[in-house]
Amino acid sequence: MRRPFALAAVGLAVTMFLAVPTQAAEKLRLALQKTGTTGWELAVVKAFDLDKEAGLELDVTELAAPEAGKIAIQGGSADVIVSDWLWVSRERAQGAKLTFYPYSSAIGAVMTKDATIRNVKDLVGKKLGVAGGPLDKSWLMLKAFALKSGVDLDRSATILYGAPPLIAEKAQQGEIDAALEFWNFAADLEAKGFTRAIELADVEKALGAKGDVVITGYVFDEAFAAKNRDALSRFFAMTKKAKELISTNDKAWAVAAQRIGPRGAATLEAYRKRYVAGVPKRAVKDEEADAAALYKALAEIGGEKLVGPARTLDAGVFYKGGESAH
């Protein structure tokens, strides 16, 4: 007599179990440059289900230029972008509460096919193409480094500013003697027979850094970080896994390489080598100390136009809450 009741109870239990909702993934809104290496990592994240593993839903807006990301974070339409600590410090000096977590130390180099150019003194009397404008941080670091060697590049060399693709094209056409390029364009030129005459990583150390300094990082608002500390920690751990896969797993690299577009094997090899070299390997406090040393050098040569009113790196620039995930 009790059997039908027992079966009904079991049926009810099964129904109740099935009706229990699974925990929704937390959403992060990312605004990232379409051609950046973040695109490689997110492609690997999707291919290997790292976002599901982390319990995150990634709402990604791909941007044509880095400036669009800055507008997105300032306007509240994105939670996380990628930029540099110099910009974050300047924004903080003007009242914004942005903070920065290390993403990459990849930086460019002075590229040339001229065998006589091996150091900054060899640039005297030469035509140097500079990717970016007069306040580009790589250019200012190179200038500061040259001044330490007794060379004023503004006076002793012919400087041509331009967008990275234009400078790379001028170099390949032989219209300039050397090119100060961003890391990915430097990798392209490297695969085409150009020499890395002056490494910007060496310049950083000459200006006071103790290691390869993180240049770019994830940027977000302090208030957002306070409310979403756990989600951010899982995000950092997830992207760290993606970096490790790209570095060590050829299948993951194949996924990433699809984002680069048609390139020869030598170019892809150069890209991967430089990307892997740029993966952060140090504690945040060490990155912060080196950034502060570079900031001082940049402030001295670039002045308020570059760094804003603050003469030292703001203490809140580097986010400390994600250390355990890194």
Short mmCIF file of N, CA and C in Angstrom, two decimals, residues 145-324:
data_model
loop_
_atom_site.label_atom_id
_atom_site.label_comp_id
_atom_site.label_asym_id
_atom_site.label_seq_id
_atom_site.Cartn_x
_atom_site.Cartn_y
_atom_site.Cartn_z
N PHE A 145 68.48 57.07 -22.26
CA PHE A 145 69.64 56.17 -22.29
C PHE A 145 70.77 56.77 -23.12
N ALA A 146 70.41 57.36 -24.26
CA ALA A 146 71.42 57.98 -25.13
C ALA A 146 72.10 59.15 -24.43
N LEU A 147 71.33 59.96 -23.72
CA LEU A 147 71.89 61.10 -23.01
C LEU A 147 72.91 60.65 -21.96
N LYS A 148 72.63 59.49 -21.32
CA LYS A 148 73.59 58.94 -20.35
C LYS A 148 74.91 58.57 -21.04
N SER A 149 74.81 58.31 -22.36
CA SER A 149 76.01 57.97 -23.14
C SER A 149 76.59 59.18 -23.86
N GLY A 150 76.03 60.37 -23.55
CA GLY A 150 76.54 61.60 -24.14
C GLY A 150 76.01 61.90 -25.53
N VAL A 151 74.89 61.26 -25.90
CA VAL A 151 74.31 61.46 -27.23
C VAL A 151 72.92 62.07 -27.12
N ASP A 152 72.73 63.22 -27.78
CA ASP A 152 71.41 63.85 -27.86
C ASP A 152 70.82 63.48 -29.22
N LEU A 153 69.95 62.48 -29.22
CA LEU A 153 69.43 61.98 -30.50
C LEU A 153 68.60 63.02 -31.24
N ASP A 154 67.93 63.90 -30.52
CA ASP A 154 67.14 64.94 -31.20
C ASP A 154 68.03 65.84 -32.04
N ARG A 155 69.25 66.06 -31.60
CA ARG A 155 70.17 66.96 -32.30
C ARG A 155 71.10 66.24 -33.27
N SER A 156 71.45 65.00 -32.92
CA SER A 156 72.51 64.34 -33.69
C SER A 156 72.00 63.31 -34.71
N ALA A 157 70.69 63.01 -34.68
CA ALA A 157 70.11 62.07 -35.65
C ALA A 157 68.88 62.70 -36.29
N THR A 158 68.50 62.20 -37.44
CA THR A 158 67.26 62.63 -38.09
C THR A 158 66.15 61.69 -37.64
N ILE A 159 65.13 62.24 -36.99
CA ILE A 159 64.06 61.43 -36.41
C ILE A 159 62.79 61.53 -37.25
N LEU A 160 62.24 60.37 -37.61
CA LEU A 160 60.98 60.30 -38.35
C LEU A 160 59.97 59.55 -37.50
N TYR A 161 58.87 60.22 -37.14
CA TYR A 161 57.81 59.58 -36.36
C TYR A 161 56.74 59.03 -37.30
N GLY A 162 56.10 57.96 -36.88
CA GLY A 162 55.03 57.40 -37.69
C GLY A 162 54.38 56.21 -37.02
N ALA A 163 53.26 55.77 -37.56
CA ALA A 163 52.59 54.58 -37.05
C ALA A 163 53.50 53.37 -37.26
N PRO A 164 53.42 52.36 -36.40
CA PRO A 164 54.31 51.20 -36.52
C PRO A 164 54.36 50.56 -37.90
N PRO A 165 53.22 50.37 -38.59
CA PRO A 165 53.30 49.76 -39.94
C PRO A 165 54.08 50.63 -40.92
N LEU A 166 53.92 51.96 -40.81
CA LEU A 166 54.62 52.87 -41.72
C LEU A 166 56.13 52.82 -41.48
N ILE A 167 56.53 52.84 -40.22
CA ILE A 167 57.95 52.80 -39.89
C ILE A 167 58.56 51.48 -40.37
N ALA A 168 57.85 50.38 -40.20
CA ALA A 168 58.33 49.08 -40.66
C ALA A 168 58.51 49.08 -42.17
N GLU A 169 57.54 49.70 -42.86
CA GLU A 169 57.62 49.75 -44.33
C GLU A 169 58.81 50.60 -44.78
N LYS A 170 59.02 51.74 -44.13
CA LYS A 170 60.15 52.61 -44.47
C LYS A 170 61.48 51.88 -44.25
N ALA A 171 61.54 51.08 -43.19
CA ALA A 171 62.76 50.32 -42.90
C ALA A 171 63.03 49.30 -44.00
N GLN A 172 61.98 48.59 -44.40
CA GLN A 172 62.15 47.56 -45.43
C GLN A 172 62.50 48.16 -46.78
N GLN A 173 62.04 49.38 -47.04
CA GLN A 173 62.34 50.04 -48.31
C GLN A 173 63.70 50.74 -48.29
N GLY A 174 64.35 50.72 -47.13
CA GLY A 174 65.67 51.34 -47.02
C GLY A 174 65.65 52.85 -46.92
N GLU A 175 64.49 53.43 -46.62
CA GLU A 175 64.37 54.89 -46.52
C GLU A 175 64.88 55.43 -45.19
N ILE A 176 65.03 54.54 -44.20
CA ILE A 176 65.60 54.93 -42.91
C ILE A 176 66.70 53.93 -42.56
N ASP A 177 67.63 54.37 -41.72
CA ASP A 177 68.76 53.51 -41.36
C ASP A 177 68.41 52.51 -40.26
N ALA A 178 67.48 52.91 -39.39
CA ALA A 178 67.08 52.05 -38.28
C ALA A 178 65.66 52.41 -37.85
N ALA A 179 65.02 51.47 -37.17
CA ALA A 179 63.64 51.69 -36.74
C ALA A 179 63.47 51.27 -35.28
N LEU A 180 62.93 52.18 -34.47
CA LEU A 180 62.54 51.84 -33.11
C LEU A 180 61.10 51.35 -33.17
N GLU A 181 60.91 50.03 -33.06
CA GLU A 181 59.60 49.44 -33.31
C GLU A 181 58.99 48.78 -32.07
N PHE A 182 57.65 48.66 -32.07
CA PHE A 182 56.95 47.89 -31.06
C PHE A 182 57.36 46.43 -31.23
N TRP A 183 57.14 45.63 -30.18
CA TRP A 183 57.72 44.28 -30.15
C TRP A 183 57.23 43.39 -31.29
N ASN A 184 55.94 43.49 -31.65
CA ASN A 184 55.44 42.59 -32.70
C ASN A 184 55.95 42.99 -34.08
N PHE A 185 56.08 44.28 -34.33
CA PHE A 185 56.65 44.73 -35.60
C PHE A 185 58.15 44.43 -35.65
N ALA A 186 58.79 44.51 -34.49
CA ALA A 186 60.21 44.13 -34.42
C ALA A 186 60.38 42.66 -34.76
N ALA A 187 59.43 41.82 -34.29
CA ALA A 187 59.48 40.39 -34.60
C ALA A 187 59.32 40.16 -36.10
N ASP A 188 58.42 40.92 -36.73
CA ASP A 188 58.25 40.83 -38.19
C ASP A 188 59.56 41.15 -38.91
N LEU A 189 60.19 42.25 -38.50
CA LEU A 189 61.43 42.67 -39.14
C LEU A 189 62.56 41.68 -38.87
N GLU A 190 62.56 41.13 -37.67
CA GLU A 190 63.58 40.14 -37.30
C GLU A 190 63.52 38.95 -38.25
N ALA A 191 62.29 38.53 -38.58
CA ALA A 191 62.12 37.38 -39.47
C ALA A 191 62.50 37.73 -40.91
N LYS A 192 62.65 39.03 -41.20
CA LYS A 192 63.00 39.47 -42.55
C LYS A 192 64.47 39.88 -42.64
N GLY A 193 65.26 39.45 -41.66
CA GLY A 193 66.69 39.66 -41.75
C GLY A 193 67.23 40.88 -41.03
N PHE A 194 66.37 41.60 -40.30
CA PHE A 194 66.84 42.76 -39.54
C PHE A 194 67.47 42.30 -38.23
N THR A 195 68.42 43.09 -37.75
CA THR A 195 69.12 42.81 -36.49
C THR A 195 68.53 43.67 -35.37
N ARG A 196 68.46 43.11 -34.18
CA ARG A 196 68.01 43.86 -33.00
C ARG A 196 69.24 44.57 -32.43
N ALA A 197 69.51 45.76 -32.94
CA ALA A 197 70.74 46.48 -32.60
C ALA A 197 70.74 46.96 -31.15
N ILE A 198 69.60 47.47 -30.68
CA ILE A 198 69.48 47.97 -29.31
C ILE A 198 68.21 47.41 -28.70
N GLU A 199 68.34 46.60 -27.69
CA GLU A 199 67.19 46.01 -27.02
C GLU A 199 66.64 47.00 -25.99
N LEU A 200 65.34 47.29 -26.06
CA LEU A 200 64.74 48.19 -25.09
C LEU A 200 64.77 47.59 -23.68
N ALA A 201 64.80 46.27 -23.59
CA ALA A 201 64.91 45.63 -22.27
C ALA A 201 66.24 45.99 -21.62
N ASP A 202 67.30 46.10 -22.44
CA ASP A 202 68.61 46.51 -21.92
C ASP A 202 68.59 47.99 -21.52
N VAL A 203 67.87 48.78 -22.29
CA VAL A 203 67.73 50.21 -21.98
C VAL A 203 67.03 50.38 -20.63
N GLU A 204 65.98 49.60 -20.39
CA GLU A 204 65.27 49.66 -19.11
C GLU A 204 66.22 49.42 -17.94
N LYS A 205 67.08 48.42 -18.09
CA LYS A 205 68.02 48.10 -17.00
C LYS A 205 69.05 49.21 -16.82
N ALA A 206 69.46 49.82 -17.92
CA ALA A 206 70.42 50.92 -17.83
C ALA A 206 69.81 52.13 -17.12
N LEU A 207 68.47 52.23 -17.16
CA LEU A 207 67.78 53.35 -16.51
C LEU A 207 67.34 53.03 -15.09
N GLY A 208 67.76 51.88 -14.57
CA GLY A 208 67.50 51.59 -13.17
C GLY A 208 66.68 50.37 -12.86
N ALA A 209 66.13 49.70 -13.88
CA ALA A 209 65.34 48.49 -13.64
C ALA A 209 66.26 47.32 -13.33
N LYS A 210 65.77 46.39 -12.53
CA LYS A 210 66.57 45.22 -12.15
C LYS A 210 66.22 43.98 -12.97
N GLY A 211 65.10 44.05 -13.72
CA GLY A 211 64.70 42.92 -14.55
C GLY A 211 63.91 43.41 -15.75
N ASP A 212 63.32 42.47 -16.50
CA ASP A 212 62.46 42.84 -17.62
C ASP A 212 61.16 43.39 -17.04
N VAL A 213 60.87 44.64 -17.32
CA VAL A 213 59.77 45.35 -16.66
C VAL A 213 58.45 45.13 -17.40
N VAL A 214 57.41 44.83 -16.64
CA VAL A 214 56.08 44.74 -17.22
C VAL A 214 55.72 46.11 -17.80
N ILE A 215 55.28 46.11 -19.04
CA ILE A 215 54.90 47.35 -19.71
C ILE A 215 53.38 47.51 -19.76
N THR A 216 52.72 46.45 -20.18
CA THR A 216 51.26 46.50 -20.29
C THR A 216 50.61 45.64 -19.21
N GLY A 217 49.38 45.99 -18.89
CA GLY A 217 48.66 45.24 -17.87
C GLY A 217 47.16 45.39 -18.01
N TYR A 218 46.43 44.59 -17.26
CA TYR A 218 44.98 44.72 -17.19
C TYR A 218 44.67 45.94 -16.32
N VAL A 219 43.79 46.78 -16.79
CA VAL A 219 43.43 48.00 -16.08
C VAL A 219 41.95 47.97 -15.74
N PHE A 220 41.64 48.32 -14.49
CA PHE A 220 40.25 48.30 -14.02
C PHE A 220 40.12 49.30 -12.88
N ASP A 221 38.89 49.57 -12.49
CA ASP A 221 38.63 50.55 -11.44
C ASP A 221 38.76 49.91 -10.06
N GLU A 222 39.27 50.67 -9.10
CA GLU A 222 39.44 50.15 -7.75
C GLU A 222 38.12 49.67 -7.14
N ALA A 223 37.05 50.43 -7.37
CA ALA A 223 35.74 50.07 -6.81
C ALA A 223 35.25 48.75 -7.41
N PHE A 224 35.47 48.56 -8.71
CA PHE A 224 35.10 47.31 -9.37
C PHE A 224 35.91 46.16 -8.78
N ALA A 225 37.19 46.39 -8.56
CA ALA A 225 38.06 45.35 -8.01
C ALA A 225 37.62 44.94 -6.61
N ALA A 226 37.20 45.91 -5.82
CA ALA A 226 36.76 45.62 -4.45
C ALA A 226 35.53 44.72 -4.44
N LYS A 227 34.63 44.94 -5.39
CA LYS A 227 33.38 44.17 -5.46
C LYS A 227 33.57 42.82 -6.16
N ASN A 228 34.61 42.71 -6.97
CA ASN A 228 34.78 41.52 -7.81
C ASN A 228 36.16 40.89 -7.63
N ARG A 229 36.67 40.93 -6.43
CA ARG A 229 38.02 40.43 -6.16
C ARG A 229 38.18 38.96 -6.58
N ASP A 230 37.21 38.13 -6.22
CA ASP A 230 37.32 36.70 -6.52
C ASP A 230 37.25 36.44 -8.03
N ALA A 231 36.32 37.12 -8.70
CA ALA A 231 36.20 36.96 -10.15
C ALA A 231 37.48 37.40 -10.86
N LEU A 232 38.07 38.50 -10.41
CA LEU A 232 39.32 38.97 -11.01
C LEU A 232 40.44 37.97 -10.77
N SER A 233 40.48 37.40 -9.56
CA SER A 233 41.51 36.41 -9.25
C SER A 233 41.40 35.21 -10.18
N ARG A 234 40.16 34.76 -10.41
CA ARG A 234 39.95 33.63 -11.32
C ARG A 234 40.29 34.01 -12.76
N PHE A 235 40.02 35.26 -13.13
CA PHE A 235 40.36 35.75 -14.46
C PHE A 235 41.88 35.73 -14.67
N PHE A 236 42.61 36.22 -13.68
CA PHE A 236 44.07 36.23 -13.79
C PHE A 236 44.63 34.80 -13.87
N ALA A 237 44.08 33.91 -13.05
CA ALA A 237 44.53 32.51 -13.08
C ALA A 237 44.22 31.87 -14.43
N MET A 238 43.05 32.20 -14.99
CA MET A 238 42.64 31.67 -16.29
C MET A 238 43.58 32.15 -17.40
N THR A 239 43.89 33.44 -17.41
CA THR A 239 44.76 33.96 -18.47
C THR A 239 46.19 33.46 -18.29
N LYS A 240 46.59 33.21 -17.04
CA LYS A 240 47.91 32.63 -16.81
C LYS A 240 47.98 31.24 -17.44
N LYS A 241 46.90 30.44 -17.31
CA LYS A 241 46.86 29.12 -17.93
C LYS A 241 46.95 29.24 -19.44
N ALA A 242 46.24 30.23 -19.99
CA ALA A 242 46.28 30.43 -21.44
C ALA A 242 47.70 30.76 -21.90
N LYS A 243 48.39 31.62 -21.15
CA LYS A 243 49.78 31.96 -21.47
C LYS A 243 50.66 30.71 -21.44
N GLU A 244 50.48 29.88 -20.42
CA GLU A 244 51.28 28.66 -20.30
C GLU A 244 51.03 27.72 -21.47
N LEU A 245 49.77 27.61 -21.89
CA LEU A 245 49.44 26.74 -23.02
C LEU A 245 50.06 27.26 -24.31
N ILE A 246 49.97 28.57 -24.54
CA ILE A 246 50.56 29.14 -25.75
C ILE A 246 52.07 28.92 -25.76
N SER A 247 52.67 28.99 -24.59
CA SER A 247 54.12 28.85 -24.47
C SER A 247 54.60 27.42 -24.68
N THR A 248 53.78 26.44 -24.26
CA THR A 248 54.27 25.05 -24.20
C THR A 248 53.50 24.05 -25.05
N ASN A 249 52.29 24.41 -25.49
CA ASN A 249 51.42 23.46 -26.18
C ASN A 249 51.26 23.89 -27.64
N ASP A 250 51.72 23.07 -28.56
CA ASP A 250 51.68 23.44 -29.98
C ASP A 250 50.25 23.57 -30.51
N LYS A 251 49.31 22.78 -29.97
CA LYS A 251 47.91 22.91 -30.40
C LYS A 251 47.35 24.26 -29.98
N ALA A 252 47.69 24.70 -28.77
CA ALA A 252 47.25 26.01 -28.31
C ALA A 252 47.90 27.12 -29.14
N TRP A 253 49.18 26.94 -29.47
CA TRP A 253 49.85 27.94 -30.30
C TRP A 253 49.21 28.02 -31.68
N ALA A 254 48.79 26.89 -32.22
CA ALA A 254 48.12 26.89 -33.53
C ALA A 254 46.83 27.70 -33.47
N VAL A 255 46.11 27.59 -32.35
CA VAL A 255 44.88 28.38 -32.16
C VAL A 255 45.23 29.87 -32.11
N ALA A 256 46.26 30.20 -31.34
CA ALA A 256 46.67 31.60 -31.21
C ALA A 256 47.15 32.16 -32.54
N ALA A 257 47.92 31.36 -33.28
CA ALA A 257 48.52 31.82 -34.53
C ALA A 257 47.47 32.17 -35.58
N GLN A 258 46.30 31.55 -35.48
CA GLN A 258 45.22 31.88 -36.42
C GLN A 258 44.80 33.34 -36.30
N ARG A 259 45.01 33.92 -35.12
CA ARG A 259 44.66 35.33 -34.91
C ARG A 259 45.69 36.27 -35.53
N ILE A 260 46.88 35.76 -35.81
CA ILE A 260 47.93 36.62 -36.34
C ILE A 260 47.71 36.88 -37.83
N GLY A 261 47.14 35.91 -38.52
CA GLY A 261 46.96 36.05 -39.95
C GLY A 261 48.09 35.38 -40.70
N PRO A 262 48.05 35.44 -42.03
CA PRO A 262 49.06 34.74 -42.84
C PRO A 262 50.46 35.28 -42.61
N ARG A 263 51.34 34.44 -42.11
CA ARG A 263 52.74 34.78 -41.87
C ARG A 263 53.58 33.54 -42.19
N GLY A 264 54.82 33.77 -42.53
CA GLY A 264 55.72 32.66 -42.77
C GLY A 264 56.12 31.99 -41.46
N ALA A 265 56.70 30.80 -41.56
CA ALA A 265 57.09 30.04 -40.37
C ALA A 265 58.09 30.80 -39.53
N ALA A 266 59.04 31.49 -40.16
CA ALA A 266 60.06 32.24 -39.42
C ALA A 266 59.44 33.38 -38.62
N THR A 267 58.45 34.04 -39.22
CA THR A 267 57.78 35.15 -38.53
C THR A 267 56.99 34.64 -37.33
N LEU A 268 56.26 33.55 -37.53
CA LEU A 268 55.48 32.98 -36.43
C LEU A 268 56.39 32.51 -35.30
N GLU A 269 57.53 31.96 -35.65
CA GLU A 269 58.48 31.51 -34.63
C GLU A 269 59.00 32.71 -33.83
N ALA A 270 59.27 33.82 -34.52
CA ALA A 270 59.74 35.04 -33.85
C ALA A 270 58.66 35.60 -32.94
N TYR A 271 57.42 35.58 -33.40
CA TYR A 271 56.29 36.06 -32.59
C TYR A 271 56.18 35.25 -31.30
N ARG A 272 56.22 33.94 -31.45
CA ARG A 272 56.04 33.08 -30.27
C ARG A 272 57.20 33.28 -29.29
N LYS A 273 58.40 33.36 -29.81
CA LYS A 273 59.58 33.54 -28.96
C LYS A 273 59.47 34.83 -28.15
N ARG A 274 59.11 35.92 -28.80
CA ARG A 274 59.02 37.22 -28.13
C ARG A 274 57.83 37.27 -27.18
N TYR A 275 56.73 36.62 -27.56
CA TYR A 275 55.56 36.56 -26.68
C TYR A 275 55.92 35.82 -25.39
N VAL A 276 56.54 34.66 -25.52
CA VAL A 276 56.92 33.86 -24.35
C VAL A 276 57.88 34.63 -23.45
N ALA A 277 58.82 35.35 -24.07
CA ALA A 277 59.78 36.14 -23.28
C ALA A 277 59.08 37.23 -22.49
N GLY A 278 57.92 37.68 -22.98
CA GLY A 278 57.20 38.76 -22.32
C GLY A 278 56.25 38.34 -21.22
N VAL A 279 56.08 37.04 -21.02
CA VAL A 279 55.17 36.57 -19.95
C VAL A 279 55.76 36.95 -18.60
N PRO A 280 55.01 37.67 -17.76
CA PRO A 280 55.54 38.11 -16.46
C PRO A 280 55.97 36.92 -15.60
N LYS A 281 57.10 37.09 -14.94
CA LYS A 281 57.64 35.99 -14.13
C LYS A 281 57.99 36.45 -12.70
N ARG A 282 57.77 37.72 -12.40
CA ARG A 282 58.21 38.24 -11.10
C ARG A 282 57.01 38.64 -10.23
N ALA A 283 57.30 38.84 -8.94
CA ALA A 283 56.28 39.31 -8.01
C ALA A 283 55.87 40.74 -8.36
N VAL A 284 54.64 41.09 -8.05
CA VAL A 284 54.13 42.43 -8.38
C VAL A 284 54.97 43.51 -7.71
N LYS A 285 55.43 43.28 -6.49
CA LYS A 285 56.23 44.30 -5.79
C LYS A 285 57.53 44.59 -6.54
N ASP A 286 58.11 43.58 -7.18
CA ASP A 286 59.34 43.79 -7.95
C ASP A 286 59.05 44.57 -9.23
N GLU A 287 57.91 44.26 -9.86
CA GLU A 287 57.50 45.00 -11.05
C GLU A 287 57.26 46.47 -10.70
N GLU A 288 56.61 46.69 -9.58
CA GLU A 288 56.29 48.05 -9.13
C GLU A 288 57.57 48.85 -8.87
N ALA A 289 58.55 48.22 -8.23
CA ALA A 289 59.80 48.91 -7.93
C ALA A 289 60.52 49.34 -9.22
N ASP A 290 60.54 48.45 -10.20
CA ASP A 290 61.20 48.78 -11.47
C ASP A 290 60.41 49.84 -12.25
N ALA A 291 59.08 49.74 -12.20
CA ALA A 291 58.26 50.75 -12.87
C ALA A 291 58.51 52.13 -12.26
N ALA A 292 58.67 52.18 -10.94
CA ALA A 292 58.93 53.45 -10.27
C ALA A 292 60.26 54.05 -10.72
N ALA A 293 61.26 53.18 -10.90
CA ALA A 293 62.57 53.65 -11.37
C ALA A 293 62.48 54.21 -12.78
N LEU A 294 61.76 53.50 -13.65
CA LEU A 294 61.60 53.97 -15.03
C LEU A 294 60.76 55.24 -15.09
N TYR A 295 59.72 55.30 -14.23
CA TYR A 295 58.85 56.47 -14.20
C TYR A 295 59.68 57.72 -13.90
N LYS A 296 60.60 57.60 -12.95
CA LYS A 296 61.44 58.74 -12.58
C LYS A 296 62.25 59.21 -13.77
N ALA A 297 62.84 58.26 -14.50
CA ALA A 297 63.64 58.62 -15.68
C ALA A 297 62.78 59.26 -16.76
N LEU A 298 61.58 58.73 -16.96
CA LEU A 298 60.68 59.26 -17.98
C LEU A 298 60.16 60.64 -17.59
N ALA A 299 59.88 60.83 -16.29
CA ALA A 299 59.39 62.13 -15.82
C ALA A 299 60.44 63.21 -16.03
N GLU A 300 61.70 62.84 -15.86
CA GLU A 300 62.78 63.82 -16.01
C GLU A 300 62.91 64.30 -17.44
N ILE A 301 62.68 63.40 -18.40
CA ILE A 301 62.88 63.78 -19.80
C ILE A 301 61.57 64.17 -20.49
N GLY A 302 60.45 63.55 -20.08
CA GLY A 302 59.17 63.83 -20.74
C GLY A 302 58.37 64.91 -20.07
N GLY A 303 58.64 65.14 -18.77
CA GLY A 303 57.95 66.19 -18.05
C GLY A 303 56.45 65.95 -17.90
N GLU A 304 55.74 67.00 -17.58
CA GLU A 304 54.31 66.91 -17.31
C GLU A 304 53.50 66.47 -18.53
N LYS A 305 54.00 66.76 -19.74
CA LYS A 305 53.30 66.32 -20.95
C LYS A 305 53.13 64.81 -20.96
N LEU A 306 54.13 64.12 -20.43
CA LEU A 306 54.10 62.66 -20.45
C LEU A 306 53.44 62.08 -19.21
N VAL A 307 53.85 62.51 -18.04
CA VAL A 307 53.42 61.85 -16.81
C VAL A 307 52.34 62.58 -16.05
N GLY A 308 52.02 63.82 -16.46
CA GLY A 308 51.05 64.59 -15.69
C GLY A 308 51.73 65.28 -14.52
N PRO A 309 50.94 65.72 -13.54
CA PRO A 309 51.52 66.52 -12.44
C PRO A 309 52.38 65.73 -11.46
N ALA A 310 52.23 64.41 -11.40
CA ALA A 310 52.98 63.62 -10.41
C ALA A 310 54.39 63.33 -10.90
N ARG A 311 55.38 63.53 -10.03
CA ARG A 311 56.77 63.29 -10.39
C ARG A 311 57.24 61.89 -10.02
N THR A 312 56.42 61.18 -9.23
CA THR A 312 56.75 59.80 -8.86
C THR A 312 55.55 58.91 -9.15
N LEU A 313 55.79 57.62 -9.31
CA LEU A 313 54.73 56.66 -9.60
C LEU A 313 53.77 56.58 -8.41
N ASP A 314 52.48 56.73 -8.68
CA ASP A 314 51.48 56.67 -7.62
C ASP A 314 51.48 55.30 -6.96
N ALA A 315 51.36 55.29 -5.63
CA ALA A 315 51.45 54.03 -4.87
C ALA A 315 50.32 53.05 -5.18
N GLY A 316 49.21 53.54 -5.72
CA GLY A 316 48.08 52.66 -6.00
C GLY A 316 48.00 52.14 -7.42
N VAL A 317 49.01 52.44 -8.22
CA VAL A 317 48.99 52.03 -9.64
C VAL A 317 48.91 50.51 -9.76
N PHE A 318 49.74 49.78 -9.02
CA PHE A 318 49.79 48.32 -9.14
C PHE A 318 48.79 47.67 -8.18
N TYR A 319 47.94 46.83 -8.73
CA TYR A 319 46.93 46.09 -7.96
C TYR A 319 47.57 44.93 -7.23
N LYS A 320 47.34 44.84 -5.94
CA LYS A 320 47.97 43.80 -5.12
C LYS A 320 47.07 42.60 -4.89
N GLY A 321 45.78 42.73 -5.16
CA GLY A 321 44.82 41.69 -4.82
C GLY A 321 44.92 40.42 -5.64
N GLY A 322 45.63 40.44 -6.77
CA GLY A 322 45.70 39.26 -7.63
C GLY A 322 47.00 38.50 -7.51
N GLU A 323 47.81 38.82 -6.53
CA GLU A 323 49.14 38.21 -6.40
C GLU A 323 49.09 36.69 -6.35
N SER A 324 48.12 36.15 -5.61
CA SER A 324 48.06 34.69 -5.46
C SER A 324 47.73 33.97 -6.75
#
